[in-house]
Coordinates of C-alpha atoms and ligand atoms in Angstrom, one line a residue:
M1 CA -1.7 -16.0 24.2
N2 CA 1.0 -17.0 21.8
L3 CA -0.6 -15.9 18.6
N4 CA 2.6 -14.8 16.7
R5 CA 4.5 -17.2 14.5
T6 CA 8.0 -16.7 13.8
L7 CA 9.5 -16.9 10.2
R8 CA 11.7 -19.8 11.5
H9 CA 8.7 -21.7 12.6
L10 CA 6.7 -21.1 9.4
R11 CA 9.6 -22.1 7.3
G12 CA 9.7 -25.4 9.1
V13 CA 6.0 -26.3 8.4
P14 CA 5.6 -28.6 5.5
A15 CA 4.1 -26.9 2.5
A16 CA 1.4 -29.5 2.2
V17 CA 0.0 -28.4 5.6
T18 CA 0.4 -24.7 5.2
A19 CA -1.2 -24.7 1.8
E20 CA -4.4 -26.5 3.1
V21 CA -6.4 -23.4 2.3
F22 CA -5.7 -23.8 -1.4
S23 CA -8.0 -27.0 -1.4
Y24 CA -10.7 -25.5 0.8
D25 CA -14.1 -25.8 -0.7
P26 CA -16.7 -23.6 0.9
D27 CA -19.4 -26.0 -0.1
Q28 CA -17.8 -29.2 1.3
S29 CA -14.7 -28.5 3.6
D30 CA -14.1 -27.9 7.2
P31 CA -12.1 -24.9 7.9
P32 CA -8.3 -25.6 7.6
E33 CA -6.9 -26.7 10.9
R34 CA -4.3 -24.1 11.1
V35 CA -6.7 -21.2 10.9
R36 CA -6.1 -18.8 14.0
Y37 CA -9.0 -16.8 15.3
M38 CA -8.2 -13.5 16.9
T39 CA -9.6 -10.0 17.5
L40 CA -8.5 -7.1 15.3
S41 CA -6.5 -5.7 18.1
E42 CA -4.7 -8.9 18.6
A43 CA -4.0 -9.3 14.9
K44 CA -2.6 -5.7 14.8
A45 CA -0.4 -6.3 17.8
L46 CA 1.6 -9.1 15.8
D47 CA 5.0 -8.4 14.4
C48 CA 5.8 -8.5 10.7
N49 CA 8.5 -11.2 10.2
M50 CA 10.0 -9.5 7.1
C51 CA 9.5 -12.6 4.9
G52 CA 8.8 -10.3 1.9
Q53 CA 6.1 -12.4 0.5
C54 CA 3.7 -9.5 0.1
C55 CA 6.3 -7.7 -2.0
G56 CA 6.6 -9.7 -5.1
S57 CA 4.6 -12.4 -7.0
A58 CA 7.7 -14.7 -7.4
E59 CA 8.3 -14.4 -3.5
V60 CA 5.0 -16.4 -2.9
D61 CA 4.8 -19.0 -5.5
V62 CA 3.7 -22.3 -4.0
P63 CA 4.9 -25.6 -5.3
G64 CA 2.2 -27.3 -7.3
E65 CA 0.2 -24.0 -7.7
P66 CA 0.1 -21.7 -10.7
L67 CA 3.2 -19.5 -10.9
R68 CA 3.0 -15.7 -10.2
A69 CA -0.6 -16.0 -9.1
Y70 CA -0.3 -13.2 -6.5
T71 CA -0.8 -9.6 -7.7
F72 CA -0.2 -6.2 -6.2
G73 CA -3.7 -5.3 -7.2
P74 CA -4.3 -2.4 -9.6
I75 CA -1.1 -0.8 -10.7
E76 CA -1.3 3.0 -11.4
Q77 CA 0.1 4.3 -14.6
Q78 CA 2.9 6.2 -13.0
Q79 CA 3.8 3.0 -11.1
W80 CA 4.6 5.0 -8.1
A81 CA 7.6 6.4 -9.7
R82 CA 7.5 9.5 -7.5
L83 CA 8.5 7.3 -4.6
N84 CA 11.4 5.8 -6.5
G85 CA 13.4 8.8 -7.7
G86 CA 11.4 9.0 -11.0
A87 CA 11.9 5.3 -12.0
P88 CA 8.9 2.9 -11.9
L89 CA 8.7 1.2 -8.4
I90 CA 6.1 -1.5 -9.1
I91 CA 6.9 -3.4 -12.3
P92 CA 4.5 -5.6 -14.1
L93 CA 5.7 -9.1 -15.1
T94 CA 4.9 -11.7 -17.7
R95 CA 3.6 -15.0 -16.3
T96 CA 7.1 -16.3 -16.6
G97 CA 8.5 -13.4 -14.6
R98 CA 10.0 -11.1 -17.1
P99 CA 9.5 -7.4 -16.5
R100 CA 7.4 -5.5 -19.1
A101 CA 5.9 -2.2 -19.7
W102 CA 2.8 -0.9 -18.1
R103 CA -0.4 -1.3 -20.1
E104 CA -3.9 -0.1 -19.4
S105 CA -5.3 -3.3 -18.1
D106 CA -2.7 -3.3 -15.3
G107 CA -4.8 -0.6 -13.6
E108 CA -7.8 -2.9 -13.3
A109 CA -8.2 -5.2 -10.3
A110 CA -9.6 -8.0 -12.5
T111 CA -6.6 -8.0 -14.8
A112 CA -3.8 -6.9 -12.3
P113 CA -0.6 -8.7 -13.4
P114 CA 2.2 -10.2 -11.3
F115 CA 4.7 -7.8 -10.1
R116 CA 8.1 -7.0 -8.7
C117 CA 9.0 -4.1 -6.4
E118 CA 12.2 -2.2 -6.9
A119 CA 12.3 -1.3 -3.3
L120 CA 12.6 -4.9 -2.1
S121 CA 16.0 -6.3 -1.1
H122 CA 17.0 -9.7 0.3
C123 CA 19.3 -10.3 3.3
D124 CA 21.6 -13.2 4.0
D125 CA 19.4 -14.5 6.9
G126 CA 16.5 -15.1 4.5
T127 CA 14.6 -12.0 5.6
T128 CA 14.0 -9.0 3.3
R129 CA 13.9 -5.2 3.6
C130 CA 11.7 -2.5 2.2
G131 CA 13.9 0.4 1.0
L132 CA 10.9 2.8 1.5
W133 CA 9.8 1.6 5.0
Q134 CA 10.9 4.8 6.8
T135 CA 9.4 7.0 4.1
R136 CA 6.3 6.9 2.0
R137 CA 5.1 3.6 0.3
P138 CA 2.2 2.9 -2.0
A139 CA -1.0 2.8 0.0
P140 CA -1.7 -0.9 -0.5
C141 CA 1.6 -1.7 1.1
D142 CA 0.4 0.2 4.3
A143 CA -2.9 -1.6 4.3
F144 CA -1.6 -5.1 3.9
P145 CA -2.7 -7.4 5.5
V146 CA -4.4 -6.1 8.7
K147 CA -4.7 -2.3 8.3
A148 CA -7.4 -1.9 5.6
K149 CA -9.3 1.3 6.6
H150 CA -12.7 -0.5 6.6
Y151 CA -11.8 -3.5 8.9
P152 CA -12.6 -1.7 12.2
A153 CA -16.1 -0.7 11.0
D154 CA -16.7 -4.1 9.4
V155 CA -15.7 -6.0 12.6
R156 CA -17.8 -3.5 14.8
A157 CA -20.8 -4.3 12.6
G158 CA -20.4 -8.0 13.4
A159 CA -18.4 -9.2 10.3
Y160 CA -15.7 -11.9 10.5
V161 CA -12.8 -11.0 8.1
L162 CA -10.5 -13.7 6.6
L163 CA -7.2 -11.8 6.0
N164 CA -6.1 -11.8 2.4
T165 CA -2.9 -13.8 3.0
K166 CA -3.8 -16.9 1.0
Y167 CA -0.6 -16.7 -1.0
Q168 CA 1.7 -15.5 1.8
R169 CA 2.4 -18.9 3.4
L170 CA 5.4 -17.4 5.5
C171 CA 3.5 -14.3 6.6
T172 CA 2.9 -13.7 10.3
W173 CA -0.9 -13.2 9.5
V174 CA -1.3 -16.4 7.3
D175 CA -4.7 -18.1 7.8
V176 CA -6.0 -15.5 10.3
L177 CA -9.8 -15.1 10.8
V178 CA -10.4 -11.7 12.5
C179 CA -13.4 -12.0 14.7
P180 CA -15.7 -9.5 16.5
D181 CA -14.5 -8.7 20.0
D182 CA -17.4 -10.7 21.6
S183 CA -17.2 -13.6 19.4
V184 CA -17.8 -17.0 20.9
L185 CA -15.0 -18.5 18.6
L186 CA -12.5 -16.6 20.7
D187 CA -13.7 -18.8 23.7
W188 CA -13.2 -21.9 21.8
R189 CA -9.5 -21.5 20.7
R190 CA -6.3 -22.6 22.2
A191 CA -3.4 -20.5 23.3
D192 CA -2.0 -20.3 19.7
G193 CA -5.4 -19.1 18.4
T194 CA -6.2 -22.3 16.5
L195 CA -9.5 -24.1 17.4
R196 CA -9.6 -26.6 20.3
R197 CA -9.4 -30.2 19.1
R198 CA -12.1 -31.4 21.4
L199 CA -14.9 -29.1 20.4
S200 CA -18.4 -30.6 20.2
P201 CA -19.7 -31.3 16.7
D202 CA -22.3 -28.7 16.8
R203 CA -19.9 -26.0 17.9
R204 CA -17.5 -27.1 15.1
A205 CA -20.3 -26.9 12.6
F206 CA -21.0 -23.4 13.6
V207 CA -17.4 -22.4 13.2
G208 CA -17.5 -24.0 9.8
E209 CA -20.6 -21.8 8.9
V210 CA -18.8 -18.7 10.0
F211 CA -15.5 -19.6 8.1
R212 CA -17.5 -20.4 5.0
E213 CA -19.0 -17.0 4.8
A214 CA -15.8 -15.2 5.7
Y215 CA -14.0 -17.1 2.9
R216 CA -16.8 -16.3 0.4
D217 CA -16.5 -12.6 1.4
A218 CA -12.7 -12.7 1.1
F219 CA -12.7 -14.3 -2.4
Q220 CA -15.9 -12.7 -3.4
I221 CA -17.7 -15.9 -4.2
G222 CA -21.4 -15.2 -4.6
G223 CA -21.0 -11.6 -3.6
M224 CA -20.1 -10.0 -0.3
L225 CA -22.3 -10.5 2.8
T226 CA -24.0 -7.4 3.9
T227 CA -23.9 -6.3 7.4
R228 CA -27.4 -7.4 7.8
D229 CA -26.5 -11.0 6.7
W230 CA -23.7 -10.9 9.3
R231 CA -26.1 -9.7 11.9
A232 CA -28.3 -12.7 11.3
L233 CA -25.5 -15.1 11.7
R234 CA -24.4 -13.2 14.8
K235 CA -28.0 -13.6 16.1
A236 CA -27.6 -17.4 16.0
E237 CA -24.2 -16.9 17.7
A238 CA -26.0 -15.3 20.7
A239 CA -27.3 -18.6 21.9
W240 CA -23.8 -20.1 21.9
R241 CA -22.5 -17.1 23.9
Q242 CA -24.8 -18.1 26.7
T243 CA -22.9 -21.3 27.2
S244 CA -19.6 -20.8 25.5
R245 CA -17.7 -20.9 28.7
A246 CA -19.2 -24.2 29.9
P247 CA -16.8 -27.1 29.6
K248 CA -17.8 -29.5 26.8
Ligands
LIG1 S1 7.2 -0.6 -1.4 FE1 8.1 -1.8 0.2 S2 6.3 -2.7 1.2 FE2 5.7 -2.0 -0.8 S3 5.9 -3.8 -2.2 FE3 7.8 -2.5 -2.3 S4 9.2 -3.5 -0.8 FE4 7.1 -4.2 -0.3
LIG2 S1 4.0 -11.2 4.0 FE1 3.4 -10.6 6.0 S2 5.2 -11.1 7.5 FE2 5.9 -11.1 5.4 S3 6.7 -9.1 5.0 FE3 4.5 -9.1 4.3 S4 3.4 -8.5 6.0 FE4 5.4 -9.0 6.8

């Protein structure tokens, strides 16, 4: 399996292709072609390429998309100053990218602002470094993008998880759908984790259904699916499992 994608490879991919997920419409679209399907263990085994796109809103701006759309999530009032010698570590930004003082709404997920991190530095070769890598970092940094504590239980319960890398077009884990270990989708992929091109229309439609639900979960469109909902979809999948290795 060659599931990893190097930073050099990703930088060479045209933005129009990599940003396919931005135009995805769960009511109408097929899953983006570049989605990779993998187990949680496979995803965890990949290497961070140090692109730094998870470490600042300006790092992930996509041409043609609203600027500074990516947030850190809720920023606590102390701004993790204890990890940065007493000075604020995660700095809220205005939409145009100017640093500003913390305000109460920054602590809410729904109103989290764009941000800059004081620990991020840029190297000449285009990669970045986290100054806190060897010590303690804010919890969201350790969870992103594949180590959220609830993922193992979710996947064991039958859920498919679309990793939250929509904005990080250079991320190793961009466009990854984490699948339960016994998912038939894993049998229908190529060595790079993407779906086989010559998949029968009914199998392709099933993948579309799975991706649609995972996308809705990831972006909280119409509420999260419950474990029971995922079990119902997985029941339908059981029929596919019988024949998934038969050539089509
Ligand atoms: S603390 Fe490190 S990992 Fe977290 S946002 Fe800053 S540079 Fe990135
Ligand atoms: S966006 Fe992904 S590959 Fe880039 S630094 Fe963050 S975790 Fe690593």
